[in-house]
PDB file of C-alpha atoms in Angstrom:
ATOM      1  CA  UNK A   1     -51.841 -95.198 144.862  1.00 53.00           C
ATOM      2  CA  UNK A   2     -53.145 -92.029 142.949  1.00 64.00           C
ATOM      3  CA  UNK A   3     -56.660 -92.749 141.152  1.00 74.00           C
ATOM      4  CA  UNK A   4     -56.667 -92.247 137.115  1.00 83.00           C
ATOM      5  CA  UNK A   5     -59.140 -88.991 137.821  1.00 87.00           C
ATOM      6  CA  UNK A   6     -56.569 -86.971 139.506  1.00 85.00           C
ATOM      7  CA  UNK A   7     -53.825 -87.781 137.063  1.00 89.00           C
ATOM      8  CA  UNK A   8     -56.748 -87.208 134.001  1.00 92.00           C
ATOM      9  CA  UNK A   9     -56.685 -83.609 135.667  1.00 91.00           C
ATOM     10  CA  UNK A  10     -53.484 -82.831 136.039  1.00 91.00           C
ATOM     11  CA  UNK A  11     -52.738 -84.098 132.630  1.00 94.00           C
ATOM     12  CA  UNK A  12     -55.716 -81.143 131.867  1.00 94.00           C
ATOM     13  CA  UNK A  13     -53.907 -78.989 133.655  1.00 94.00           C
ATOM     14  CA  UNK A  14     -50.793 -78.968 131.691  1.00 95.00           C
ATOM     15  CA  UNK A  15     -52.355 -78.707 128.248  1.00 95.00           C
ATOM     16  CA  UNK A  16     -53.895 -75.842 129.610  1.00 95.00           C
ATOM     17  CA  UNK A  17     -50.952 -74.287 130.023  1.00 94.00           C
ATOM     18  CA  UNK A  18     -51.110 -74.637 134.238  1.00 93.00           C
ATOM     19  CA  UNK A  19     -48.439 -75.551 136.636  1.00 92.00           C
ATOM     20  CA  UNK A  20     -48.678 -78.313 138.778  1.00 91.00           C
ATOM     21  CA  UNK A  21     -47.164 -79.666 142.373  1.00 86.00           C
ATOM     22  CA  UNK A  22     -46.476 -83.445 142.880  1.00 83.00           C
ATOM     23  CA  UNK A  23     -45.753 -84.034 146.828  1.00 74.00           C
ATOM     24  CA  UNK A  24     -43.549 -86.323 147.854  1.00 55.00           C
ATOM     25  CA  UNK A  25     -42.503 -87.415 151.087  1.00 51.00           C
ATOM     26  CA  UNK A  26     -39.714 -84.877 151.552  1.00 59.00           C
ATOM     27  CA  UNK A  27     -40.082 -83.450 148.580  1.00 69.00           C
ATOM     28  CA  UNK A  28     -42.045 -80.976 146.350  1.00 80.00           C
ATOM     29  CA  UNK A  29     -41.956 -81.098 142.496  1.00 85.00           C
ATOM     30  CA  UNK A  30     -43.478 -78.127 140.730  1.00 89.00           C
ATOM     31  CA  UNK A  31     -44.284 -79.518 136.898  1.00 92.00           C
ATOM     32  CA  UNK A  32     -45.209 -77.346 133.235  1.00 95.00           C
ATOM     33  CA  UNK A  33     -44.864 -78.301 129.480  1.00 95.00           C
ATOM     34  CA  UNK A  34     -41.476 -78.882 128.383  1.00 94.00           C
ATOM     35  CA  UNK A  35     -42.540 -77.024 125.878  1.00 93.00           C
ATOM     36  CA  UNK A  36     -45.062 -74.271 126.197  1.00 95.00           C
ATOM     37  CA  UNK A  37     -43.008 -71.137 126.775  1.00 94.00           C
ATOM     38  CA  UNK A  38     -45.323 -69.318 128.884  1.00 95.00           C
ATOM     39  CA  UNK A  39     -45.632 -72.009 131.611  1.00 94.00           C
ATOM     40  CA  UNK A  40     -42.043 -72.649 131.565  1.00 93.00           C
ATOM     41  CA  UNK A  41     -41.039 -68.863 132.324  1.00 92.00           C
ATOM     42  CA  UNK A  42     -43.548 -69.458 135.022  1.00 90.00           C
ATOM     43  CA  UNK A  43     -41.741 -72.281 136.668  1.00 89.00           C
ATOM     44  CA  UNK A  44     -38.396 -70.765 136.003  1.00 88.00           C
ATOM     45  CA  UNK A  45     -39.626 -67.875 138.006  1.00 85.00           C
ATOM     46  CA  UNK A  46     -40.062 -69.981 140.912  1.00 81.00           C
ATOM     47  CA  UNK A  47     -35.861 -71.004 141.061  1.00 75.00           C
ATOM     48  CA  UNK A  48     -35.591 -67.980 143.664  1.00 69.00           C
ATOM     49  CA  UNK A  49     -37.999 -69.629 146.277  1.00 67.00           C
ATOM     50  CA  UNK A  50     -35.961 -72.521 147.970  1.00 63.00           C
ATOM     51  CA  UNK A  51     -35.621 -74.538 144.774  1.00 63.00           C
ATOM     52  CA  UNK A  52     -33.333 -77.729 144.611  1.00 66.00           C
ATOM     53  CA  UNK A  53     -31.241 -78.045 141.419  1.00 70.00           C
ATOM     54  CA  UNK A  54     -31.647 -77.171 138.065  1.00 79.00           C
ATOM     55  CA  UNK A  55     -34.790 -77.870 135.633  1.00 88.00           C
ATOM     56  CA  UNK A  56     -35.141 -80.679 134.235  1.00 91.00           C
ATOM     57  CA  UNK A  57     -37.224 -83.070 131.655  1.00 93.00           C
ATOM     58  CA  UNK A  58     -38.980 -85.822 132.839  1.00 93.00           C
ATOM     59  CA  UNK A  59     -39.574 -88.632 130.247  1.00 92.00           C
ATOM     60  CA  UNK A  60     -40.955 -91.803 130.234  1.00 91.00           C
ATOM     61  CA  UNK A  61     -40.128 -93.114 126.880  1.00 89.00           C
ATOM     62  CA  UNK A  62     -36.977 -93.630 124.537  1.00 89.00           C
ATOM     63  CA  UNK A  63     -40.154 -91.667 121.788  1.00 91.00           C
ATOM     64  CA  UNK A  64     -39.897 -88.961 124.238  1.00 91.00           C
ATOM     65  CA  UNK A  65     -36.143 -89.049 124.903  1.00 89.00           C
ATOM     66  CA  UNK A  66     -35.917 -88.599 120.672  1.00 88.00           C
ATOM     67  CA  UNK A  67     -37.837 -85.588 121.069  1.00 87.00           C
ATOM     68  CA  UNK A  68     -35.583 -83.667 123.288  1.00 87.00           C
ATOM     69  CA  UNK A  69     -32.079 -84.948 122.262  1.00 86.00           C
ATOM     70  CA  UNK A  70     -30.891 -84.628 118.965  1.00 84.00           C
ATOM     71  CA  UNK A  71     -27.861 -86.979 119.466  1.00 82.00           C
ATOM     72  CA  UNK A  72     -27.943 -89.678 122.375  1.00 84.00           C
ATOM     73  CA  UNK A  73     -24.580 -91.410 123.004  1.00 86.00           C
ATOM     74  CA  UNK A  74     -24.710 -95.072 123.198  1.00 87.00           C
ATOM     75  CA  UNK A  75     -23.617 -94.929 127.106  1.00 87.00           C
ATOM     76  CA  UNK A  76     -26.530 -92.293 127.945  1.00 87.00           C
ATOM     77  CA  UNK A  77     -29.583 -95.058 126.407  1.00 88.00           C
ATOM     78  CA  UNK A  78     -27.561 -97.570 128.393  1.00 88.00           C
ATOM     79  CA  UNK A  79     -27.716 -95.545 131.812  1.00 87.00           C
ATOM     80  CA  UNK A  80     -31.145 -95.015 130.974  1.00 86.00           C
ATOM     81  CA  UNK A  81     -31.955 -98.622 129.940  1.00 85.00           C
ATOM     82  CA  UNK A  82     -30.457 -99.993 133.472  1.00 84.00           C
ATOM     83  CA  UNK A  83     -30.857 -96.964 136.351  1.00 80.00           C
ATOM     84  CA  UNK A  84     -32.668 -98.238 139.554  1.00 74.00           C
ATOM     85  CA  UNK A  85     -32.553 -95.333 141.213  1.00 74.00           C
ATOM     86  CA  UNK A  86     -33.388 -91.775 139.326  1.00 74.00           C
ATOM     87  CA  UNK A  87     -30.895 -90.658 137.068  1.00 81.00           C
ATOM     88  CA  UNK A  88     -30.795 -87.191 135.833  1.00 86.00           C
ATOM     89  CA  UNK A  89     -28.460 -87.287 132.410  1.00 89.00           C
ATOM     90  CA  UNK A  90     -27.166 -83.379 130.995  1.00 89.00           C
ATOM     91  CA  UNK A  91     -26.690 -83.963 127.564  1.00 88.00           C
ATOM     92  CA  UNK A  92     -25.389 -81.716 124.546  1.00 84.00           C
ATOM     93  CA  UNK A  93     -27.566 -81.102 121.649  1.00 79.00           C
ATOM     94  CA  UNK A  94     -31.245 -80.610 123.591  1.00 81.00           C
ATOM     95  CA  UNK A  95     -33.809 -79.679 120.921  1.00 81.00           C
ATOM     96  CA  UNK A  96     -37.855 -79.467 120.432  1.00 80.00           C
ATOM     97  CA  UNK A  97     -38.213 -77.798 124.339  1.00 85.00           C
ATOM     98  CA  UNK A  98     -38.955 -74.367 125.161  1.00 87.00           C
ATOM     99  CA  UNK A  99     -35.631 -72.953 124.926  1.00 86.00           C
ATOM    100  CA  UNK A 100     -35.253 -71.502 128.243  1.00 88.00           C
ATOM    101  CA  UNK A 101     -34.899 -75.008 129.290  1.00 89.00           C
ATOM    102  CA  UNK A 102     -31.486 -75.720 126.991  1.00 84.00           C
ATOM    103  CA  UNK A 103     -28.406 -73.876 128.606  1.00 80.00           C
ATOM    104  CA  UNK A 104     -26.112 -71.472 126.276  1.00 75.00           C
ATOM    105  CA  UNK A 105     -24.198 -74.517 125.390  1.00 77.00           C
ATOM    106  CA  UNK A 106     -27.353 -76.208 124.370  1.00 78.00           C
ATOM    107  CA  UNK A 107     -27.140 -79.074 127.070  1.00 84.00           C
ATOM    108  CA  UNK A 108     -30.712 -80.075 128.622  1.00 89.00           C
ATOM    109  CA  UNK A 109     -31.141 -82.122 131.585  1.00 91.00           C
ATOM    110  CA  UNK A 110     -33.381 -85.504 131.062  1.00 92.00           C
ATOM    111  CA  UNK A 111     -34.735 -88.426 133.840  1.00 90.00           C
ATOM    112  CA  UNK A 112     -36.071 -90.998 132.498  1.00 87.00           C
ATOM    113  CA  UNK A 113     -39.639 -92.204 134.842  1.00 85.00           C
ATOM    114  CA  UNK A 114     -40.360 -95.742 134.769  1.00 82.00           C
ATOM    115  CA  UNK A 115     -43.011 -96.602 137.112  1.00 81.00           C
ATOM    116  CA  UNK A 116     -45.616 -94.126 140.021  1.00 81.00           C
ATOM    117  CA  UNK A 117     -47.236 -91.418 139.621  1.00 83.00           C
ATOM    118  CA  UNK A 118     -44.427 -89.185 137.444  1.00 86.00           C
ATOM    119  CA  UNK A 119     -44.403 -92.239 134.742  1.00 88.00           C
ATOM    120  CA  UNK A 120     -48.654 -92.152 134.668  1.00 90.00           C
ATOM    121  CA  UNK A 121     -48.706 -88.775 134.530  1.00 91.00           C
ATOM    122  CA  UNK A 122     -46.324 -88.932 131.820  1.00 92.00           C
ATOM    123  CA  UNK A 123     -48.245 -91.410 129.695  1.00 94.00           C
ATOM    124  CA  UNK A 124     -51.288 -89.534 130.287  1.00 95.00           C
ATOM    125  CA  UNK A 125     -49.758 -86.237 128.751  1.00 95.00           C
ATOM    126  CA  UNK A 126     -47.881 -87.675 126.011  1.00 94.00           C
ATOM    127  CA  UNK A 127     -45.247 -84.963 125.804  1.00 94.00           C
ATOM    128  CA  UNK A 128     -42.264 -84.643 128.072  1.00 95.00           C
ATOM    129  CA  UNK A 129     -42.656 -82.311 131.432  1.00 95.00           C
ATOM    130  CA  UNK A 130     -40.486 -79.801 133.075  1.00 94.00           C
ATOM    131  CA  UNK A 131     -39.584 -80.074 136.632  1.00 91.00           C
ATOM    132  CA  UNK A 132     -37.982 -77.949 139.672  1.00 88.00           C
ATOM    133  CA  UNK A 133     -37.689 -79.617 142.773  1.00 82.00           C
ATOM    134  CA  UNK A 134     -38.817 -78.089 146.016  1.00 78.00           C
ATOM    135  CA  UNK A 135     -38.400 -78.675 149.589  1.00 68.00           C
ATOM    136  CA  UNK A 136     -42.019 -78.892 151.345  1.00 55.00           C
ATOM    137  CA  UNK A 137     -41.120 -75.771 153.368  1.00 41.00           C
ATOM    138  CA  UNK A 138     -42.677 -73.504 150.806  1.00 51.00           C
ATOM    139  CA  UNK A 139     -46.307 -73.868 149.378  1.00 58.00           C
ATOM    140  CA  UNK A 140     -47.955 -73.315 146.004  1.00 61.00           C
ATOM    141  CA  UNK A 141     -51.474 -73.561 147.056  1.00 56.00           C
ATOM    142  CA  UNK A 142     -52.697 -71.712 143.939  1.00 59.00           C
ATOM    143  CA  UNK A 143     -51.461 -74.862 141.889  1.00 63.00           C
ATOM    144  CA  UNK A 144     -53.110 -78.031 141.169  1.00 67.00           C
ATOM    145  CA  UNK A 145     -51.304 -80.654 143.229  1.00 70.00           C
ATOM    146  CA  UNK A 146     -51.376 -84.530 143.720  1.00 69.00           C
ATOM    147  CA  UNK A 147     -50.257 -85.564 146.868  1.00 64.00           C
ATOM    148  CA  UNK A 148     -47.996 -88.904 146.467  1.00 58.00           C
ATOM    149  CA  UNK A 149     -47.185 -91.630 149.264  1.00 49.00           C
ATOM    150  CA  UNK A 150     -44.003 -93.196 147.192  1.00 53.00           C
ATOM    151  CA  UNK A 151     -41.226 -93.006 149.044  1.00 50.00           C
ATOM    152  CA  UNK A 152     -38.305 -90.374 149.080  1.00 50.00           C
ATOM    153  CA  UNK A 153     -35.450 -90.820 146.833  1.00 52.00           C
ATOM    154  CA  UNK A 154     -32.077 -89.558 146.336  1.00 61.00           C
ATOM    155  CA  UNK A 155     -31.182 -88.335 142.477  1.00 67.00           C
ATOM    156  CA  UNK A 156     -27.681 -88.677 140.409  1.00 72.00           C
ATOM    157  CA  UNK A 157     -26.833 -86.273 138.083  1.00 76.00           C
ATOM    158  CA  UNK A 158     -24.163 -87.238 135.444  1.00 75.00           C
ATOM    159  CA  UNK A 159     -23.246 -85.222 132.546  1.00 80.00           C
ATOM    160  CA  UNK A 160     -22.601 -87.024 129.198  1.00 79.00           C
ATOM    161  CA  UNK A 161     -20.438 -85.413 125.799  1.00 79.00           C
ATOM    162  CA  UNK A 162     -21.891 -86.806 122.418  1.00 76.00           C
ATOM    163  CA  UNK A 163     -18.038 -87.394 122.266  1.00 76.00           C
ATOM    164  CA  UNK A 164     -19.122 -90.657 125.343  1.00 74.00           C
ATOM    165  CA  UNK A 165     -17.104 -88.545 128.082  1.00 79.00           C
ATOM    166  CA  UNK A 166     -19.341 -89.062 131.133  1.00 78.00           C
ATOM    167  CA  UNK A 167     -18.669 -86.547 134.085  1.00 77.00           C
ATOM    168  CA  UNK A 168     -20.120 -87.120 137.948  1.00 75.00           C
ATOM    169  CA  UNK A 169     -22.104 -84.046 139.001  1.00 75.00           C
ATOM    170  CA  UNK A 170     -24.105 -85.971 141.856  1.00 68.00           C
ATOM    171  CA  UNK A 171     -24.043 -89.133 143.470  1.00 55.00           C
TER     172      UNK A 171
END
């Protein structure tokens, strides 16, 4: 369990513009502002040191989900509504995040948090977070971090149209 003081700081952190790690069993998460270009160019710079995937925007709320996606389909707030395991959705039409976060086809990649430490820190912050994933190999000791006990998890990726065509990218 992570005390309210260290997520109060990391929250800090990320208004001020700071990145931030998140430690998870097997994994590292390296977090910014979805939306404060600086910070974002900063994580982005970090892709070439064993990252794992593509960014991505954590959310915690259908509020938050409105801010980033201009048009949801029906199918994506249903995957959403009912995922037990994290579910990373690429969707068309990604809006109100720094823009080196929405691909030339302006697609952005969401997961919704529901619960732990990401979902806290979420409602803490009040604004949607970027996130590259990390294996523990490499370290960022010059970044705030918040060590985590949850346990490790495996992601799914699926890609939805605004037309409703859903495509598998990771399962």
């Amino acid at each position: 369990m992570i005390d309210s003081s260290a997520i109060l700081n990391a929250s800090n952190k990320l208004k001020e513009g700071q990145l931030i790690a998140v430690n998870y069993k097997n994994l590292k998460q390296i977090l910014c502002d979805s939306r404060n270009e600086e910070a974002v160019t900063n994580l982005l710079g970090l892709l070439s040191i064993k990252s794992i995937g593509n960014p991505k925007i954590l959310l915690n709320s259908d509020r938050m989900v409105n801010q980033c996606v201009k048009d949801m389909p029906e199918v994506a707030w249903d995957m959403l509504d009912y995922a037990t395991t994290p579910l990373t959705i690429e969707l068309d039409s990604g809006q109100f995040a720094s823009k080196k976060l929405i691909t030339k086809e302006n697609c952005i990649s969401i997961q919704k948090s529901t619960e732990g430490l990401l979902f806290d820190l979420l409602s803490k912050f009040n604004r949607p977070i970027a996130c590259i994933k990390f294996k523990n190999t490499a370290t960022f000791p010059h970044f705030y971090q918040i060590k985590n006990t949850e346990q490790n998890w495996t992601e799914k990726i699926i890609k939805i149209r605004i037309n409703g065509e859903v495509e598998i990218i990771s399962s």
